[in-house]
mmCIF file of C-alpha atoms and ligand atoms in Angstrom:
data_model
loop_
_atom_site.group_PDB
_atom_site.id
_atom_site.type_symbol
_atom_site.label_atom_id
_atom_site.label_comp_id
_atom_site.label_asym_id
_atom_site.label_seq_id
_atom_site.Cartn_x
_atom_site.Cartn_y
_atom_site.Cartn_z
ATOM 1 C CA UNK A 1 -0.070 -0.138 -0.195
ATOM 2 C CA UNK A 2 1.491 3.210 -1.032
ATOM 3 C CA UNK A 3 0.796 5.267 2.277
ATOM 4 C CA UNK A 4 2.651 2.339 4.452
ATOM 5 C CA UNK A 5 6.198 3.694 4.673
ATOM 6 C CA UNK A 6 8.726 1.058 3.918
ATOM 7 C CA UNK A 7 12.322 0.909 5.535
ATOM 8 C CA UNK A 8 14.599 2.940 3.734
ATOM 9 C CA UNK A 9 15.187 1.697 0.412
ATOM 10 C CA UNK A 10 12.180 -0.876 0.599
ATOM 11 C CA UNK A 11 11.583 -4.336 1.475
ATOM 12 C CA UNK A 12 12.238 -5.807 -1.969
ATOM 13 C CA UNK A 13 15.641 -3.996 -1.975
ATOM 14 C CA UNK A 14 16.630 -5.395 1.282
ATOM 15 C CA UNK A 15 15.878 -8.977 0.048
ATOM 16 C CA UNK A 16 17.983 -8.315 -3.006
ATOM 17 C CA UNK A 17 20.854 -6.985 -1.189
ATOM 18 C CA UNK A 18 20.376 -9.609 1.691
ATOM 19 C CA UNK A 19 19.869 -7.119 4.307
ATOM 20 C CA UNK A 20 17.726 -9.358 6.568
ATOM 21 C CA UNK A 21 19.210 -9.004 10.086
ATOM 22 C CA UNK A 22 15.987 -10.365 11.410
ATOM 23 C CA UNK A 23 16.280 -13.839 9.789
ATOM 24 C CA UNK A 24 17.319 -16.686 12.392
ATOM 25 C CA UNK A 25 18.219 -19.267 9.601
ATOM 26 C CA UNK A 26 15.918 -21.850 11.108
ATOM 27 C CA UNK A 27 12.503 -22.219 12.558
ATOM 28 C CA UNK A 28 11.547 -19.868 15.463
ATOM 29 C CA UNK A 29 12.439 -22.249 18.236
ATOM 30 C CA UNK A 30 9.123 -21.571 20.271
ATOM 31 C CA UNK A 31 7.276 -22.532 17.039
ATOM 32 C CA UNK A 32 8.856 -25.592 16.859
ATOM 33 C CA UNK A 33 7.931 -26.251 20.500
ATOM 34 C CA UNK A 34 4.310 -25.500 19.752
ATOM 35 C CA UNK A 35 4.337 -28.065 16.560
ATOM 36 C CA UNK A 36 6.031 -30.791 18.775
ATOM 37 C CA UNK A 37 3.536 -30.744 21.500
ATOM 38 C CA UNK A 38 0.647 -30.529 19.109
ATOM 39 C CA UNK A 39 -0.794 -27.125 20.679
ATOM 40 C CA UNK A 40 -1.291 -25.281 17.470
ATOM 41 C CA UNK A 41 -4.903 -25.372 15.823
ATOM 42 C CA UNK A 42 -5.187 -27.127 12.196
ATOM 43 C CA UNK A 43 -6.963 -26.039 9.240
ATOM 44 C CA UNK A 44 -5.766 -23.305 7.327
ATOM 45 C CA UNK A 45 -2.757 -21.117 8.833
ATOM 46 C CA UNK A 46 -1.267 -17.695 7.417
ATOM 47 C CA UNK A 47 2.042 -16.361 8.055
ATOM 48 C CA UNK A 48 2.114 -12.634 7.108
ATOM 49 C CA UNK A 49 5.219 -11.301 6.086
ATOM 50 C CA UNK A 50 6.997 -14.682 6.463
ATOM 51 C CA UNK A 51 10.459 -13.748 4.985
ATOM 52 C CA UNK A 52 12.413 -16.841 4.302
ATOM 53 C CA UNK A 53 9.559 -19.138 5.832
ATOM 54 C CA UNK A 54 11.099 -21.529 8.166
ATOM 55 C CA UNK A 55 8.121 -21.255 10.326
ATOM 56 C CA UNK A 56 5.458 -21.838 7.241
ATOM 57 C CA UNK A 57 7.540 -25.086 6.692
ATOM 58 C CA UNK A 58 7.769 -26.438 10.219
ATOM 59 C CA UNK A 59 4.101 -25.675 10.908
ATOM 60 C CA UNK A 60 2.964 -27.467 7.424
ATOM 61 C CA UNK A 61 1.722 -31.110 7.580
ATOM 62 C CA UNK A 62 -1.315 -32.813 6.424
ATOM 63 C CA UNK A 63 -3.592 -31.569 8.921
ATOM 64 C CA UNK A 64 -2.605 -27.988 8.400
ATOM 65 C CA UNK A 65 -2.171 -26.085 5.201
ATOM 66 C CA UNK A 66 0.281 -23.161 5.612
ATOM 67 C CA UNK A 67 0.433 -20.308 3.237
ATOM 68 C CA UNK A 68 3.510 -17.731 3.601
ATOM 69 C CA UNK A 69 2.605 -14.349 2.463
ATOM 70 C CA UNK A 70 5.477 -11.693 1.280
ATOM 71 C CA UNK A 71 5.731 -8.802 -0.302
ATOM 72 C CA UNK A 72 9.078 -9.274 -1.722
ATOM 73 C CA UNK A 73 9.143 -11.301 -4.938
ATOM 74 C CA UNK A 74 12.769 -12.007 -4.536
ATOM 75 C CA UNK A 75 11.953 -13.589 -0.998
ATOM 76 C CA UNK A 76 8.859 -15.734 -2.397
ATOM 77 C CA UNK A 77 11.256 -16.975 -5.143
ATOM 78 C CA UNK A 78 13.947 -17.586 -3.053
ATOM 79 C CA UNK A 79 11.764 -19.641 -0.364
ATOM 80 C CA UNK A 80 10.023 -21.772 -3.225
ATOM 81 C CA UNK A 81 13.516 -22.569 -4.328
ATOM 82 C CA UNK A 82 14.651 -23.429 -0.885
ATOM 83 C CA UNK A 83 11.715 -25.492 0.228
ATOM 84 C CA UNK A 84 9.733 -27.053 -2.951
ATOM 85 C CA UNK A 85 11.513 -30.403 -2.704
ATOM 86 C CA UNK A 86 10.843 -31.045 1.033
ATOM 87 C CA UNK A 87 8.429 -34.009 1.760
ATOM 88 C CA UNK A 88 5.698 -32.060 3.076
ATOM 89 C CA UNK A 89 5.834 -29.154 0.303
ATOM 90 C CA UNK A 90 2.259 -30.108 -0.745
ATOM 91 C CA UNK A 91 1.287 -28.551 2.685
ATOM 92 C CA UNK A 92 2.605 -24.986 2.550
ATOM 93 C CA UNK A 93 2.449 -22.484 -0.410
ATOM 94 C CA UNK A 94 4.168 -18.877 -0.715
ATOM 95 C CA UNK A 95 2.551 -16.109 -2.026
ATOM 96 C CA UNK A 96 3.842 -12.663 -3.412
ATOM 97 C CA UNK A 97 0.833 -10.652 -1.821
ATOM 98 C CA UNK A 98 0.323 -7.441 0.146
ATOM 99 C CA UNK A 99 -1.039 -8.360 3.344
ATOM 100 C CA UNK A 100 -3.256 -5.124 3.715
ATOM 101 C CA UNK A 101 -4.878 -5.707 0.302
ATOM 102 C CA UNK A 102 -5.103 -9.330 -0.564
ATOM 103 C CA UNK A 103 -8.374 -11.081 -0.586
ATOM 104 C CA UNK A 104 -7.973 -14.783 -0.294
ATOM 105 C CA UNK A 105 -11.104 -16.955 -1.389
ATOM 106 C CA UNK A 106 -11.186 -18.549 2.184
ATOM 107 C CA UNK A 107 -10.216 -17.405 5.528
ATOM 108 C CA UNK A 108 -7.871 -18.729 8.093
ATOM 109 C CA UNK A 109 -8.175 -20.924 11.499
ATOM 110 C CA UNK A 110 -4.474 -19.767 12.480
ATOM 111 C CA UNK A 111 -2.581 -16.552 11.968
ATOM 112 C CA UNK A 112 1.004 -16.403 13.160
ATOM 113 C CA UNK A 113 2.641 -13.290 13.632
ATOM 114 C CA UNK A 114 6.408 -12.692 14.060
ATOM 115 C CA UNK A 115 8.651 -9.393 13.416
ATOM 116 C CA UNK A 116 5.454 -8.364 11.267
ATOM 117 C CA UNK A 117 3.608 -6.111 13.446
ATOM 118 C CA UNK A 118 6.935 -4.287 14.405
ATOM 119 C CA UNK A 119 7.797 -3.743 10.897
ATOM 120 C CA UNK A 120 5.098 -0.627 10.612
ATOM 121 C CA UNK A 121 4.754 2.592 11.962
ATOM 122 C CA UNK A 122 2.411 2.711 14.976
ATOM 123 C CA UNK A 123 -0.302 4.670 12.788
ATOM 124 C CA UNK A 124 -0.428 1.405 10.596
ATOM 125 C CA UNK A 125 -1.439 -0.910 13.536
ATOM 126 C CA UNK A 126 -5.000 -0.254 13.480
ATOM 127 C CA UNK A 127 -5.146 -1.495 10.047
ATOM 128 C CA UNK A 128 -2.897 -4.672 10.789
ATOM 129 C CA UNK A 129 -5.730 -5.284 13.336
ATOM 130 C CA UNK A 130 -8.406 -5.004 10.933
ATOM 131 C CA UNK A 131 -6.802 -7.213 8.717
ATOM 132 C CA UNK A 132 -6.257 -9.778 11.205
ATOM 133 C CA UNK A 133 -10.028 -9.835 12.128
ATOM 134 C CA UNK A 134 -11.218 -9.926 8.409
ATOM 135 C CA UNK A 135 -8.877 -12.666 7.634
ATOM 136 C CA UNK A 136 -9.298 -15.123 10.717
ATOM 137 C CA UNK A 137 -12.548 -17.509 10.689
ATOM 138 C CA UNK A 138 -14.632 -17.030 14.036
ATOM 139 C CA UNK A 139 -13.130 -18.992 16.807
ATOM 140 C CA UNK A 140 -9.686 -18.808 14.886
ATOM 141 C CA UNK A 141 -6.479 -17.895 16.642
ATOM 142 C CA UNK A 142 -4.209 -15.206 16.284
ATOM 143 C CA UNK A 143 -0.578 -15.974 17.569
ATOM 144 C CA UNK A 144 1.714 -12.773 17.997
ATOM 145 C CA UNK A 145 5.202 -13.214 18.775
ATOM 146 C CA UNK A 146 5.630 -9.728 20.590
ATOM 147 C CA UNK A 147 9.006 -8.231 19.844
ATOM 148 C CA UNK A 148 10.956 -6.095 20.504
ATOM 149 C CA UNK A 149 9.408 -5.097 24.181
ATOM 150 C CA UNK A 150 12.306 -3.304 24.989
ATOM 151 C CA UNK A 151 15.176 -2.216 22.903
ATOM 152 C CA UNK A 152 14.385 -1.834 19.151
ATOM 153 C CA UNK A 153 14.239 1.496 18.097
ATOM 154 C CA UNK A 154 11.062 4.185 17.761
ATOM 155 C CA UNK A 155 11.997 3.759 14.326
ATOM 156 C CA UNK A 156 12.959 2.574 11.308
ATOM 157 C CA UNK A 157 12.013 -1.254 11.978
ATOM 158 C CA UNK A 158 11.602 -2.710 14.244
ATOM 159 C CA UNK A 159 9.240 -0.596 16.130
ATOM 160 C CA UNK A 160 9.091 -1.101 19.720
ATOM 161 C CA UNK A 161 6.147 -2.794 20.739
ATOM 162 C CA UNK A 162 3.982 -3.379 24.096
ATOM 163 C CA UNK A 163 1.349 -5.717 25.125
ATOM 164 C CA UNK A 164 -1.110 -2.928 25.775
ATOM 165 C CA UNK A 165 -0.638 -1.776 22.151
ATOM 166 C CA UNK A 166 -1.882 -5.311 20.996
ATOM 167 C CA UNK A 167 -4.782 -5.172 23.878
ATOM 168 C CA UNK A 168 -5.904 -1.905 22.850
ATOM 169 C CA UNK A 169 -6.176 -3.023 19.075
ATOM 170 C CA UNK A 170 -7.611 -6.415 19.408
ATOM 171 C CA UNK A 171 -10.093 -6.506 22.304
ATOM 172 C CA UNK A 172 -12.274 -4.076 20.757
ATOM 173 C CA UNK A 173 -12.323 -6.391 17.477
ATOM 174 C CA UNK A 174 -13.681 -9.465 18.797
ATOM 175 C CA UNK A 175 -10.475 -10.716 20.072
ATOM 176 C CA UNK A 176 -10.061 -12.273 23.431
ATOM 177 C CA UNK A 177 -6.966 -13.100 25.345
ATOM 178 C CA UNK A 178 -6.167 -16.791 25.748
ATOM 179 C CA UNK A 179 -2.547 -16.310 27.240
ATOM 180 C CA UNK A 180 0.251 -13.995 27.237
ATOM 181 C CA UNK A 181 3.458 -15.145 28.345
ATOM 182 C CA UNK A 182 7.338 -14.624 28.357
ATOM 183 C CA UNK A 183 8.724 -16.632 25.694
ATOM 184 C CA UNK A 184 11.407 -18.644 27.335
ATOM 185 C CA UNK A 185 12.473 -20.112 24.053
ATOM 186 C CA UNK A 186 13.264 -16.663 22.474
ATOM 187 C CA UNK A 187 16.695 -16.345 20.753
ATOM 188 C CA UNK A 188 19.632 -15.576 22.769
ATOM 189 C CA UNK A 189 19.926 -11.894 21.377
ATOM 190 C CA UNK A 190 16.122 -11.319 22.206
ATOM 191 C CA UNK A 191 15.725 -12.960 25.408
ATOM 192 C CA UNK A 192 13.607 -11.014 27.884
ATOM 193 C CA UNK A 193 12.403 -8.712 24.846
ATOM 194 C CA UNK A 194 9.697 -11.324 23.568
ATOM 195 C CA UNK A 195 6.048 -12.599 24.954
ATOM 196 C CA UNK A 196 3.944 -14.759 23.179
ATOM 197 C CA UNK A 197 0.228 -13.960 22.818
ATOM 198 C CA UNK A 198 -2.525 -16.036 21.964
ATOM 199 C CA UNK A 199 -5.375 -14.494 20.850
ATOM 200 C CA UNK A 200 -9.186 -16.097 19.669
ATOM 201 C CA UNK A 201 -11.308 -14.352 17.294
ATOM 202 C CA UNK A 202 -14.840 -14.759 19.049
ATOM 203 C CA UNK A 203 -17.594 -17.312 17.583
ATOM 204 C CA UNK A 204 -20.113 -14.413 17.501
ATOM 205 C CA UNK A 205 -20.433 -10.997 18.828
HETATM 206 C C1 SAM B 301 10.916 -7.832 9.809
HETATM 207 S S1 SAM B 301 10.822 -9.078 8.477
HETATM 208 C C2 SAM B 301 10.240 -10.556 9.369
HETATM 209 C C3 SAM B 301 10.207 -11.802 8.355
HETATM 210 C C4 SAM B 301 9.854 -13.111 9.061
HETATM 211 N N1 SAM B 301 8.391 -12.667 9.861
HETATM 212 C C5 SAM B 301 11.171 -13.383 10.135
HETATM 213 O O1 SAM B 301 10.879 -13.161 11.320
HETATM 214 O O2 SAM B 301 12.148 -14.079 9.896
HETATM 215 C C6 SAM B 301 9.059 -8.434 7.612
HETATM 216 C C7 SAM B 301 8.928 -9.251 6.278
HETATM 217 O O3 SAM B 301 7.616 -8.716 5.982
HETATM 218 C C8 SAM B 301 7.389 -8.580 4.707
HETATM 219 N N2 SAM B 301 6.566 -7.433 4.603
HETATM 220 C C9 SAM B 301 6.621 -6.219 4.634
HETATM 221 N N3 SAM B 301 5.263 -5.533 4.336
HETATM 222 C C10 SAM B 301 4.535 -6.544 3.777
HETATM 223 C C11 SAM B 301 3.342 -6.709 3.356
HETATM 224 N N4 SAM B 301 2.251 -5.623 3.504
HETATM 225 N N5 SAM B 301 2.533 -7.705 2.767
HETATM 226 C C12 SAM B 301 3.424 -8.707 3.157
HETATM 227 N N6 SAM B 301 4.522 -8.843 3.342
HETATM 228 C C13 SAM B 301 5.266 -7.613 3.958
HETATM 229 C C14 SAM B 301 8.957 -7.881 4.185
HETATM 230 O O4 SAM B 301 9.044 -8.167 2.867
HETATM 231 C C15 SAM B 301 10.078 -8.850 5.356
HETATM 232 O O5 SAM B 301 10.236 -9.943 4.511
#
Protein backbone atom coordinates (compact mmCIF):
# COMPACT_ATOMS: atom_id res chain seq x y z
CA UNK A 1 0.00 0.00 0.00
CA UNK A 2 1.44 3.32 -1.07
CA UNK A 3 0.81 5.20 2.18
CA UNK A 4 2.50 2.55 4.35
CA UNK A 5 6.09 3.58 4.88
CA UNK A 6 8.71 0.98 3.96
CA UNK A 7 12.19 0.86 5.51
CA UNK A 8 14.90 2.85 3.68
CA UNK A 9 15.25 1.39 0.16
CA UNK A 10 12.10 -0.72 0.54
CA UNK A 11 11.54 -4.35 1.52
CA UNK A 12 12.28 -5.75 -1.94
CA UNK A 13 15.72 -4.12 -1.99
CA UNK A 14 16.47 -5.45 1.46
CA UNK A 15 15.91 -8.96 0.11
CA UNK A 16 17.86 -8.29 -3.10
CA UNK A 17 20.80 -6.93 -1.08
CA UNK A 18 20.54 -9.58 1.65
CA UNK A 19 19.90 -7.01 4.40
CA UNK A 20 17.78 -9.42 6.43
CA UNK A 21 19.26 -9.23 9.91
CA UNK A 22 15.98 -10.39 11.47
CA UNK A 23 16.31 -13.82 9.78
CA UNK A 24 17.11 -16.53 12.34
CA UNK A 25 18.24 -19.00 9.66
CA UNK A 26 16.00 -21.66 11.17
CA UNK A 27 12.46 -22.11 12.44
CA UNK A 28 11.59 -20.04 15.51
CA UNK A 29 12.24 -22.30 18.56
CA UNK A 30 8.88 -21.55 20.22
CA UNK A 31 7.07 -22.47 16.98
CA UNK A 32 8.96 -25.76 16.80
CA UNK A 33 7.97 -26.42 20.42
CA UNK A 34 4.29 -25.64 19.74
CA UNK A 35 4.34 -28.01 16.75
CA UNK A 36 6.07 -30.79 18.67
CA UNK A 37 3.57 -30.53 21.51
CA UNK A 38 0.58 -30.41 19.11
CA UNK A 39 -0.39 -27.04 20.56
CA UNK A 40 -1.45 -25.32 17.34
CA UNK A 41 -4.87 -25.37 15.67
CA UNK A 42 -5.18 -27.40 12.48
CA UNK A 43 -6.88 -26.22 9.30
CA UNK A 44 -5.72 -23.24 7.26
CA UNK A 45 -2.82 -21.20 8.63
CA UNK A 46 -1.29 -17.92 7.48
CA UNK A 47 2.12 -16.40 8.20
CA UNK A 48 2.02 -12.79 6.96
CA UNK A 49 5.39 -11.22 6.14
CA UNK A 50 6.88 -14.70 6.45
CA UNK A 51 10.36 -13.82 5.19
CA UNK A 52 12.33 -16.97 4.36
CA UNK A 53 9.45 -18.99 5.79
CA UNK A 54 11.11 -21.52 8.09
CA UNK A 55 8.03 -21.26 10.32
CA UNK A 56 5.72 -21.85 7.35
CA UNK A 57 7.53 -25.09 6.57
CA UNK A 58 7.72 -26.39 10.14
CA UNK A 59 4.00 -25.75 10.76
CA UNK A 60 2.83 -27.48 7.57
CA UNK A 61 1.47 -31.01 7.71
CA UNK A 62 -1.45 -33.02 6.29
CA UNK A 63 -3.78 -31.47 8.89
CA UNK A 64 -2.57 -27.89 8.49
CA UNK A 65 -2.03 -26.09 5.18
CA UNK A 66 0.16 -23.02 5.67
CA UNK A 67 0.39 -19.97 3.42
CA UNK A 68 3.47 -17.76 3.71
CA UNK A 69 2.64 -14.28 2.45
CA UNK A 70 5.37 -11.92 1.28
CA UNK A 71 5.51 -8.55 -0.40
CA UNK A 72 8.96 -9.30 -1.79
CA UNK A 73 9.12 -11.21 -5.06
CA UNK A 74 12.77 -12.04 -4.43
CA UNK A 75 11.96 -13.53 -1.05
CA UNK A 76 9.10 -15.65 -2.42
CA UNK A 77 11.22 -16.99 -5.30
CA UNK A 78 14.04 -17.78 -2.88
CA UNK A 79 11.71 -19.63 -0.48
CA UNK A 80 10.15 -21.66 -3.28
CA UNK A 81 13.61 -22.67 -4.46
CA UNK A 82 14.74 -23.56 -0.93
CA UNK A 83 11.73 -25.56 0.16
CA UNK A 84 9.73 -26.84 -2.81
CA UNK A 85 11.34 -30.29 -2.81
CA UNK A 86 10.69 -31.01 0.89
CA UNK A 87 8.47 -34.03 1.63
CA UNK A 88 5.75 -31.82 3.14
CA UNK A 89 5.83 -29.24 0.33
CA UNK A 90 2.28 -29.92 -0.77
CA UNK A 91 1.12 -28.66 2.62
CA UNK A 92 2.49 -25.12 2.25
CA UNK A 93 2.67 -22.37 -0.34
CA UNK A 94 4.39 -19.01 -0.68
CA UNK A 95 2.47 -16.13 -2.22
CA UNK A 96 3.65 -12.73 -3.33
CA UNK A 97 0.86 -10.55 -1.98
CA UNK A 98 0.33 -7.45 0.12
CA UNK A 99 -1.18 -8.38 3.49
CA UNK A 100 -3.10 -5.12 3.57
CA UNK A 101 -4.94 -5.62 0.26
CA UNK A 102 -4.92 -9.37 -0.42
CA UNK A 103 -8.34 -11.00 -0.75
CA UNK A 104 -8.08 -14.75 -0.19
CA UNK A 105 -10.94 -17.00 -1.23
CA UNK A 106 -11.06 -18.62 2.22
CA UNK A 107 -10.34 -17.37 5.74
CA UNK A 108 -7.90 -18.89 8.24
CA UNK A 109 -8.03 -20.93 11.44
CA UNK A 110 -4.61 -19.73 12.58
CA UNK A 111 -2.48 -16.67 11.88
CA UNK A 112 1.07 -16.42 13.22
CA UNK A 113 2.77 -13.02 13.42
CA UNK A 114 6.47 -12.69 14.23
CA UNK A 115 8.46 -9.63 13.33
CA UNK A 116 5.59 -8.34 11.21
CA UNK A 117 3.60 -6.11 13.58
CA UNK A 118 6.87 -4.41 14.55
CA UNK A 119 7.70 -3.79 10.89
CA UNK A 120 5.16 -0.96 10.63
CA UNK A 121 4.83 2.50 12.08
CA UNK A 122 2.42 2.62 15.04
CA UNK A 123 -0.12 4.55 12.95
CA UNK A 124 -0.50 1.49 10.67
CA UNK A 125 -1.37 -0.84 13.57
CA UNK A 126 -5.17 -0.32 13.48
CA UNK A 127 -5.13 -1.48 9.86
CA UNK A 128 -3.02 -4.52 10.86
CA UNK A 129 -5.62 -5.41 13.52
CA UNK A 130 -8.54 -4.96 11.12
CA UNK A 131 -6.90 -7.28 8.62
CA UNK A 132 -6.32 -9.90 11.31
CA UNK A 133 -9.99 -9.74 12.19
CA UNK A 134 -11.05 -9.97 8.54
CA UNK A 135 -8.74 -12.87 7.69
CA UNK A 136 -9.55 -15.15 10.65
CA UNK A 137 -12.52 -17.47 10.87
CA UNK A 138 -14.76 -17.04 13.92
CA UNK A 139 -13.13 -19.13 16.67
CA UNK A 140 -9.78 -18.84 14.87
CA UNK A 141 -6.55 -18.09 16.70
CA UNK A 142 -4.03 -15.30 16.25
CA UNK A 143 -0.59 -15.93 17.73
CA UNK A 144 1.56 -12.85 18.16
CA UNK A 145 5.18 -13.29 19.09
CA UNK A 146 5.58 -9.79 20.48
CA UNK A 147 9.00 -8.30 19.82
CA UNK A 148 10.80 -6.03 20.68
CA UNK A 149 9.17 -5.23 24.03
CA UNK A 150 12.32 -3.39 25.03
CA UNK A 151 15.32 -2.13 23.14
CA UNK A 152 14.49 -1.82 19.47
CA UNK A 153 14.11 1.70 18.17
CA UNK A 154 11.36 4.24 17.90
CA UNK A 155 11.97 3.61 14.14
CA UNK A 156 12.74 2.59 11.45
CA UNK A 157 11.85 -1.10 11.95
CA UNK A 158 11.70 -2.85 14.26
CA UNK A 159 9.37 -0.41 15.99
CA UNK A 160 9.13 -1.10 19.72
CA UNK A 161 5.91 -2.85 20.77
CA UNK A 162 4.01 -3.29 24.04
CA UNK A 163 1.44 -5.74 25.34
CA UNK A 164 -1.00 -2.88 25.88
CA UNK A 165 -0.66 -1.82 22.22
CA UNK A 166 -1.91 -5.25 21.12
CA UNK A 167 -4.67 -5.30 23.75
CA UNK A 168 -5.94 -1.87 22.79
CA UNK A 169 -6.18 -2.91 19.15
CA UNK A 170 -7.46 -6.47 19.39
CA UNK A 171 -9.89 -6.52 22.30
CA UNK A 172 -12.35 -4.05 20.68
CA UNK A 173 -12.26 -6.22 17.53
CA UNK A 174 -13.84 -9.45 18.83
CA UNK A 175 -10.60 -10.95 20.17
CA UNK A 176 -10.15 -12.39 23.64
CA UNK A 177 -6.84 -13.19 25.29
CA UNK A 178 -6.12 -16.87 25.83
CA UNK A 179 -2.66 -16.29 27.27
CA UNK A 180 0.24 -13.85 27.27
CA UNK A 181 3.49 -15.28 28.63
CA UNK A 182 7.23 -14.69 28.36
CA UNK A 183 8.85 -16.52 25.48
CA UNK A 184 11.22 -18.79 27.41
CA UNK A 185 12.59 -20.08 24.09
CA UNK A 186 13.52 -16.68 22.68
CA UNK A 187 16.79 -16.58 20.72
CA UNK A 188 19.72 -15.45 22.94
CA UNK A 189 19.86 -11.92 21.51
CA UNK A 190 16.11 -11.42 22.06
CA UNK A 191 15.85 -12.93 25.58
CA UNK A 192 13.58 -10.91 27.87
CA UNK A 193 12.33 -8.91 24.88
CA UNK A 194 9.58 -11.29 23.73
CA UNK A 195 6.20 -12.51 24.91
CA UNK A 196 3.88 -14.88 23.14
CA UNK A 197 0.24 -13.84 22.95
CA UNK A 198 -2.55 -16.23 21.98
CA UNK A 199 -5.78 -14.51 20.97
CA UNK A 200 -9.06 -16.06 19.98
CA UNK A 201 -11.49 -14.39 17.63
CA UNK A 202 -14.88 -14.76 19.26
CA UNK A 203 -17.35 -17.10 17.53
CA UNK A 204 -20.06 -14.46 17.55
CA UNK A 205 -20.55 -10.95 18.82
C1 LIG B 1 11.10 -7.95 9.64
S1 LIG B 1 10.75 -9.05 8.34
C2 LIG B 1 10.27 -10.53 9.23
C3 LIG B 1 10.26 -11.79 8.41
C4 LIG B 1 9.86 -13.06 9.19
N1 LIG B 1 8.56 -12.94 9.80
C5 LIG B 1 10.91 -13.38 10.21
O1 LIG B 1 10.64 -13.21 11.42
O2 LIG B 1 11.99 -13.84 9.81
C6 LIG B 1 9.20 -8.44 7.72
C7 LIG B 1 8.81 -9.07 6.41
O3 LIG B 1 7.51 -8.60 6.03
C8 LIG B 1 7.49 -8.41 4.62
N2 LIG B 1 6.42 -7.44 4.36
C9 LIG B 1 6.45 -6.10 4.61
N3 LIG B 1 5.28 -5.54 4.28
C10 LIG B 1 4.47 -6.53 3.84
C11 LIG B 1 3.13 -6.59 3.37
N4 LIG B 1 2.40 -5.48 3.29
N5 LIG B 1 2.62 -7.78 3.00
C12 LIG B 1 3.37 -8.91 3.07
N6 LIG B 1 4.66 -8.92 3.51
C13 LIG B 1 5.20 -7.75 3.89
C14 LIG B 1 8.88 -7.94 4.28
O4 LIG B 1 9.23 -8.14 2.93
C15 LIG B 1 9.75 -8.76 5.26
O5 LIG B 1 10.21 -9.94 4.68
